[in-house]
Amino acid sequence: MKIPGMLTPETLESGVIDPVTTRKYSDQQATVVPVYTDEQDIVIVTWNLMPGQENESHAHPNGAHAFFVIEGEGIYIKHQPGTPESAEFSIKAGDTVNIPRGVVHGIRNTGDKPLSYFAITTTAGGEYQRVVDGVVQQH
């Protein structure tokens, strides 16, 4: 999953990445800024959400996932396995959320300022499943 502009082992140089420099917002839609991939084990992106925007419910069935909130506040939505139910947890700058593989989750900016988070997913070549109204859609 190589995306133009995304760093790779060949272009990484020092390996030091300041996630603050990957904040890019749009009033029209949530934005995703590609940061790094080795095309085998890991993908790193920054999600940027204006107030009211969200990264809709989805799962990474073949990879664990974690994110670090750079700025802003919102809600982490964790769906209960095998049920249509979900739980919501407040998140804010400085928080880290760890998500086991296959867990359906989403993030919504409920604050009045931009929300940005640095997301790391293992198994870079793995599936990504968007979940709409409880129905899994392959991507």
JSON list of C-alpha atoms in Angstrom, two decimals:
[
{"chain": "A", "resi": 1, "resn": "MET", "atom": "CA", "xyz": [0.00, 0.00, 0.00]},
{"chain": "A", "resi": 2, "resn": "LYS", "atom": "CA", "xyz": [2.50, 2.60, -1.14]},
{"chain": "A", "resi": 3, "resn": "ILE", "atom": "CA", "xyz": [0.98, 6.08, -1.48]},
{"chain": "A", "resi": 4, "resn": "PRO", "atom": "CA", "xyz": [2.77, 9.00, -3.16]},
{"chain": "A", "resi": 5, "resn": "GLY", "atom": "CA", "xyz": [4.58, 11.07, -0.52]},
{"chain": "A", "resi": 6, "resn": "MET", "atom": "CA", "xyz": [4.59, 8.26, 2.03]},
{"chain": "A", "resi": 7, "resn": "LEU", "atom": "CA", "xyz": [7.98, 7.55, 3.57]},
{"chain": "A", "resi": 8, "resn": "THR", "atom": "CA", "xyz": [9.51, 4.10, 3.07]},
{"chain": "A", "resi": 9, "resn": "PRO", "atom": "CA", "xyz": [12.62, 2.41, 4.51]},
{"chain": "A", "resi": 10, "resn": "GLU", "atom": "CA", "xyz": [14.55, 3.83, 1.53]},
{"chain": "A", "resi": 11, "resn": "THR", "atom": "CA", "xyz": [13.38, 7.43, 2.07]},
{"chain": "A", "resi": 12, "resn": "LEU", "atom": "CA", "xyz": [13.08, 7.55, 5.86]},
{"chain": "A", "resi": 13, "resn": "GLU", "atom": "CA", "xyz": [16.48, 9.20, 6.49]},
{"chain": "A", "resi": 14, "resn": "SER", "atom": "CA", "xyz": [16.83, 9.76, 10.28]},
{"chain": "A", "resi": 15, "resn": "GLY", "atom": "CA", "xyz": [13.56, 8.03, 11.15]},
{"chain": "A", "resi": 16, "resn": "VAL", "atom": "CA", "xyz": [12.48, 10.97, 13.32]},
{"chain": "A", "resi": 17, "resn": "ILE", "atom": "CA", "xyz": [8.95, 12.07, 12.44]},
{"chain": "A", "resi": 18, "resn": "ASP", "atom": "CA", "xyz": [7.15, 15.01, 14.04]},
{"chain": "A", "resi": 19, "resn": "PRO", "atom": "CA", "xyz": [3.44, 14.11, 13.77]},
{"chain": "A", "resi": 20, "resn": "VAL", "atom": "CA", "xyz": [2.52, 17.77, 14.26]},
{"chain": "A", "resi": 21, "resn": "THR", "atom": "CA", "xyz": [3.82, 18.48, 10.74]},
{"chain": "A", "resi": 22, "resn": "THR", "atom": "CA", "xyz": [1.29, 16.02, 9.29]},
{"chain": "A", "resi": 23, "resn": "ARG", "atom": "CA", "xyz": [-1.79, 17.98, 10.38]},
{"chain": "A", "resi": 24, "resn": "LYS", "atom": "CA", "xyz": [-3.76, 19.04, 7.29]},
{"chain": "A", "resi": 25, "resn": "TYR", "atom": "CA", "xyz": [-7.42, 19.90, 7.71]},
{"chain": "A", "resi": 26, "resn": "SER", "atom": "CA", "xyz": [-10.34, 20.33, 5.28]},
{"chain": "A", "resi": 27, "resn": "ASP", "atom": "CA", "xyz": [-13.76, 21.76, 6.05]},
{"chain": "A", "resi": 28, "resn": "GLN", "atom": "CA", "xyz": [-15.26, 19.41, 3.43]},
{"chain": "A", "resi": 29, "resn": "GLN", "atom": "CA", "xyz": [-14.11, 16.05, 4.82]},
{"chain": "A", "resi": 30, "resn": "ALA", "atom": "CA", "xyz": [-11.77, 14.28, 7.20]},
{"chain": "A", "resi": 31, "resn": "THR", "atom": "CA", "xyz": [-8.26, 14.04, 5.75]},
{"chain": "A", "resi": 32, "resn": "VAL", "atom": "CA", "xyz": [-5.68, 11.26, 5.96]},
{"chain": "A", "resi": 33, "resn": "VAL", "atom": "CA", "xyz": [-2.00, 12.13, 5.55]},
{"chain": "A", "resi": 34, "resn": "PRO", "atom": "CA", "xyz": [0.22, 9.15, 4.67]},
{"chain": "A", "resi": 35, "resn": "VAL", "atom": "CA", "xyz": [3.36, 9.07, 6.83]},
{"chain": "A", "resi": 36, "resn": "TYR", "atom": "CA", "xyz": [5.24, 5.75, 6.53]},
{"chain": "A", "resi": 37, "resn": "THR", "atom": "CA", "xyz": [5.04, 2.15, 5.34]},
{"chain": "A", "resi": 38, "resn": "ASP", "atom": "CA", "xyz": [7.50, -0.67, 4.89]},
{"chain": "A", "resi": 39, "resn": "GLU", "atom": "CA", "xyz": [4.87, -2.47, 2.75]},
{"chain": "A", "resi": 40, "resn": "GLN", "atom": "CA", "xyz": [5.07, -5.56, 4.98]},
{"chain": "A", "resi": 41, "resn": "ASP", "atom": "CA", "xyz": [4.58, -4.92, 8.66]},
{"chain": "A", "resi": 42, "resn": "ILE", "atom": "CA", "xyz": [3.37, -1.40, 9.36]},
{"chain": "A", "resi": 43, "resn": "VAL", "atom": "CA", "xyz": [1.46, 1.60, 8.04]},
{"chain": "A", "resi": 44, "resn": "ILE", "atom": "CA", "xyz": [1.42, 5.01, 9.76]},
{"chain": "A", "resi": 45, "resn": "VAL", "atom": "CA", "xyz": [-0.98, 7.82, 8.85]},
{"chain": "A", "resi": 46, "resn": "THR", "atom": "CA", "xyz": [-2.31, 10.97, 10.48]},
{"chain": "A", "resi": 47, "resn": "TRP", "atom": "CA", "xyz": [-6.08, 11.48, 10.57]},
{"chain": "A", "resi": 48, "resn": "ASN", "atom": "CA", "xyz": [-7.29, 15.08, 10.77]},
{"chain": "A", "resi": 49, "resn": "LEU", "atom": "CA", "xyz": [-10.90, 15.83, 11.73]},
{"chain": "A", "resi": 50, "resn": "MET", "atom": "CA", "xyz": [-12.61, 19.20, 11.94]},
{"chain": "A", "resi": 51, "resn": "PRO", "atom": "CA", "xyz": [-15.43, 19.56, 14.52]},
{"chain": "A", "resi": 52, "resn": "GLY", "atom": "CA", "xyz": [-18.25, 17.13, 13.65]},
{"chain": "A", "resi": 53, "resn": "GLN", "atom": "CA", "xyz": [-16.15, 15.03, 11.27]},
{"chain": "A", "resi": 54, "resn": "GLU", "atom": "CA", "xyz": [-15.36, 11.37, 11.92]},
{"chain": "A", "resi": 55, "resn": "ASN", "atom": "CA", "xyz": [-13.39, 8.35, 10.83]},
{"chain": "A", "resi": 56, "resn": "GLU", "atom": "CA", "xyz": [-16.36, 6.03, 10.44]},
{"chain": "A", "resi": 57, "resn": "SER", "atom": "CA", "xyz": [-16.59, 2.59, 11.97]},
{"chain": "A", "resi": 58, "resn": "HIS", "atom": "CA", "xyz": [-14.09, 0.14, 10.51]},
{"chain": "A", "resi": 59, "resn": "ALA", "atom": "CA", "xyz": [-11.85, -2.79, 11.42]},
{"chain": "A", "resi": 60, "resn": "HIS", "atom": "CA", "xyz": [-8.39, -4.08, 10.57]},
{"chain": "A", "resi": 61, "resn": "PRO", "atom": "CA", "xyz": [-9.01, -7.86, 10.62]},
{"chain": "A", "resi": 62, "resn": "ASN", "atom": "CA", "xyz": [-5.37, -8.82, 10.08]},
{"chain": "A", "resi": 63, "resn": "GLY", "atom": "CA", "xyz": [-3.59, -6.17, 12.11]},
{"chain": "A", "resi": 64, "resn": "ALA", "atom": "CA", "xyz": [-3.48, -4.55, 15.51]},
{"chain": "A", "resi": 65, "resn": "HIS", "atom": "CA", "xyz": [-4.00, -0.81, 15.61]},
{"chain": "A", "resi": 66, "resn": "ALA", "atom": "CA", "xyz": [-3.08, 2.06, 17.92]},
{"chain": "A", "resi": 67, "resn": "PHE", "atom": "CA", "xyz": [-3.41, 5.80, 17.77]},
{"chain": "A", "resi": 68, "resn": "PHE", "atom": "CA", "xyz": [-2.02, 8.79, 19.64]},
{"chain": "A", "resi": 69, "resn": "VAL", "atom": "CA", "xyz": [-4.10, 11.98, 19.87]},
{"chain": "A", "resi": 70, "resn": "ILE", "atom": "CA", "xyz": [-1.93, 14.92, 18.81]},
{"chain": "A", "resi": 71, "resn": "GLU", "atom": "CA", "xyz": [-4.49, 17.67, 19.40]},
{"chain": "A", "resi": 72, "resn": "GLY", "atom": "CA", "xyz": [-8.17, 18.16, 20.06]},
{"chain": "A", "resi": 73, "resn": "GLU", "atom": "CA", "xyz": [-10.78, 16.01, 21.73]},
{"chain": "A", "resi": 74, "resn": "GLY", "atom": "CA", "xyz": [-13.49, 13.63, 20.70]},
{"chain": "A", "resi": 75, "resn": "ILE", "atom": "CA", "xyz": [-14.97, 10.20, 21.14]},
{"chain": "A", "resi": 76, "resn": "TYR", "atom": "CA", "xyz": [-13.48, 6.76, 20.48]},
{"chain": "A", "resi": 77, "resn": "ILE", "atom": "CA", "xyz": [-16.29, 4.37, 19.55]},
{"chain": "A", "resi": 78, "resn": "LYS", "atom": "CA", "xyz": [-15.59, 0.69, 20.33]},
{"chain": "A", "resi": 79, "resn": "HIS", "atom": "CA", "xyz": [-18.10, -1.81, 19.04]},
{"chain": "A", "resi": 80, "resn": "GLN", "atom": "CA", "xyz": [-18.85, -4.89, 21.11]},
{"chain": "A", "resi": 81, "resn": "PRO", "atom": "CA", "xyz": [-17.78, -8.08, 19.28]},
{"chain": "A", "resi": 82, "resn": "GLY", "atom": "CA", "xyz": [-20.69, -10.00, 17.79]},
{"chain": "A", "resi": 83, "resn": "THR", "atom": "CA", "xyz": [-23.33, -7.42, 18.74]},
{"chain": "A", "resi": 84, "resn": "PRO", "atom": "CA", "xyz": [-24.65, -4.15, 17.28]},
{"chain": "A", "resi": 85, "resn": "GLU", "atom": "CA", "xyz": [-23.82, -2.40, 20.56]},
{"chain": "A", "resi": 86, "resn": "SER", "atom": "CA", "xyz": [-20.97, 0.02, 21.10]},
{"chain": "A", "resi": 87, "resn": "ALA", "atom": "CA", "xyz": [-19.37, 2.01, 23.89]},
{"chain": "A", "resi": 88, "resn": "GLU", "atom": "CA", "xyz": [-18.01, 5.56, 23.66]},
{"chain": "A", "resi": 89, "resn": "PHE", "atom": "CA", "xyz": [-14.89, 6.80, 25.40]},
{"chain": "A", "resi": 90, "resn": "SER", "atom": "CA", "xyz": [-13.69, 10.39, 25.62]},
{"chain": "A", "resi": 91, "resn": "ILE", "atom": "CA", "xyz": [-10.26, 11.05, 24.09]},
{"chain": "A", "resi": 92, "resn": "LYS", "atom": "CA", "xyz": [-8.04, 14.13, 24.22]},
{"chain": "A", "resi": 93, "resn": "ALA", "atom": "CA", "xyz": [-4.58, 15.32, 23.23]},
{"chain": "A", "resi": 94, "resn": "GLY", "atom": "CA", "xyz": [-1.94, 13.04, 24.75]},
{"chain": "A", "resi": 95, "resn": "ASP", "atom": "CA", "xyz": [-4.15, 9.94, 24.93]},
{"chain": "A", "resi": 96, "resn": "THR", "atom": "CA", "xyz": [-3.13, 6.65, 23.31]},
{"chain": "A", "resi": 97, "resn": "VAL", "atom": "CA", "xyz": [-5.74, 4.08, 22.28]},
{"chain": "A", "resi": 98, "resn": "ASN", "atom": "CA", "xyz": [-4.82, 0.44, 21.61]},
{"chain": "A", "resi": 99, "resn": "ILE", "atom": "CA", "xyz": [-7.13, -1.66, 19.43]},
{"chain": "A", "resi": 100, "resn": "PRO", "atom": "CA", "xyz": [-6.73, -5.43, 18.96]},
{"chain": "A", "resi": 101, "resn": "ARG", "atom": "CA", "xyz": [-7.02, -6.84, 15.44]},
{"chain": "A", "resi": 102, "resn": "GLY", "atom": "CA", "xyz": [-10.56, -7.20, 14.18]},
{"chain": "A", "resi": 103, "resn": "VAL", "atom": "CA", "xyz": [-12.21, -4.84, 16.69]},
{"chain": "A", "resi": 104, "resn": "VAL", "atom": "CA", "xyz": [-14.67, -2.49, 14.97]},
{"chain": "A", "resi": 105, "resn": "HIS", "atom": "CA", "xyz": [-14.01, 1.11, 15.99]},
{"chain": "A", "resi": 106, "resn": "GLY", "atom": "CA", "xyz": [-14.43, 4.73, 14.93]},
{"chain": "A", "resi": 107, "resn": "ILE", "atom": "CA", "xyz": [-13.38, 8.21, 16.03]},
{"chain": "A", "resi": 108, "resn": "ARG", "atom": "CA", "xyz": [-15.51, 11.38, 16.06]},
{"chain": "A", "resi": 109, "resn": "ASN", "atom": "CA", "xyz": [-14.47, 14.96, 16.75]},
{"chain": "A", "resi": 110, "resn": "THR", "atom": "CA", "xyz": [-17.00, 16.20, 19.31]},
{"chain": "A", "resi": 111, "resn": "GLY", "atom": "CA", "xyz": [-14.98, 19.26, 20.28]},
{"chain": "A", "resi": 112, "resn": "ASP", "atom": "CA", "xyz": [-15.02, 22.79, 18.89]},
{"chain": "A", "resi": 113, "resn": "LYS", "atom": "CA", "xyz": [-11.41, 22.63, 17.61]},
{"chain": "A", "resi": 114, "resn": "PRO", "atom": "CA", "xyz": [-9.59, 20.34, 15.14]},
{"chain": "A", "resi": 115, "resn": "LEU", "atom": "CA", "xyz": [-8.74, 16.79, 16.23]},
{"chain": "A", "resi": 116, "resn": "SER", "atom": "CA", "xyz": [-5.63, 15.09, 14.87]},
{"chain": "A", "resi": 117, "resn": "TYR", "atom": "CA", "xyz": [-4.30, 11.63, 15.66]},
{"chain": "A", "resi": 118, "resn": "PHE", "atom": "CA", "xyz": [-1.28, 9.58, 14.58]},
{"chain": "A", "resi": 119, "resn": "ALA", "atom": "CA", "xyz": [-2.47, 6.04, 13.66]},
{"chain": "A", "resi": 120, "resn": "ILE", "atom": "CA", "xyz": [-0.27, 2.95, 13.45]},
{"chain": "A", "resi": 121, "resn": "THR", "atom": "CA", "xyz": [-1.52, -0.33, 11.98]},
{"chain": "A", "resi": 122, "resn": "THR", "atom": "CA", "xyz": [0.42, -3.59, 11.78]},
{"chain": "A", "resi": 123, "resn": "THR", "atom": "CA", "xyz": [0.33, -5.86, 8.74]},
{"chain": "A", "resi": 124, "resn": "ALA", "atom": "CA", "xyz": [0.51, -3.12, 6.12]},
{"chain": "A", "resi": 125, "resn": "GLY", "atom": "CA", "xyz": [-0.88, -5.29, 3.34]},
{"chain": "A", "resi": 126, "resn": "GLY", "atom": "CA", "xyz": [-3.87, -6.41, 5.38]},
{"chain": "A", "resi": 127, "resn": "GLU", "atom": "CA", "xyz": [-7.53, -5.85, 4.76]},
{"chain": "A", "resi": 128, "resn": "TYR", "atom": "CA", "xyz": [-9.40, -2.74, 5.81]},
{"chain": "A", "resi": 129, "resn": "GLN", "atom": "CA", "xyz": [-13.12, -3.17, 6.46]},
{"chain": "A", "resi": 130, "resn": "ARG", "atom": "CA", "xyz": [-15.49, -0.20, 6.64]},
{"chain": "A", "resi": 131, "resn": "VAL", "atom": "CA", "xyz": [-18.63, -1.00, 8.66]},
{"chain": "A", "resi": 132, "resn": "VAL", "atom": "CA", "xyz": [-21.81, 0.86, 7.73]},
{"chain": "A", "resi": 133, "resn": "ASP", "atom": "CA", "xyz": [-24.99, 0.21, 9.71]},
{"chain": "A", "resi": 134, "resn": "GLY", "atom": "CA", "xyz": [-23.44, -3.01, 11.00]},
{"chain": "A", "resi": 135, "resn": "VAL", "atom": "CA", "xyz": [-22.59, -4.29, 7.50]},
{"chain": "A", "resi": 136, "resn": "VAL", "atom": "CA", "xyz": [-18.92, -5.01, 6.66]},
{"chain": "A", "resi": 137, "resn": "GLN", "atom": "CA", "xyz": [-17.67, -3.52, 3.38]},
{"chain": "A", "resi": 138, "resn": "GLN", "atom": "CA", "xyz": [-14.29, -4.71, 2.04]},
{"chain": "A", "resi": 139, "resn": "HIS", "atom": "CA", "xyz": [-11.78, -2.05, 0.91]}
]
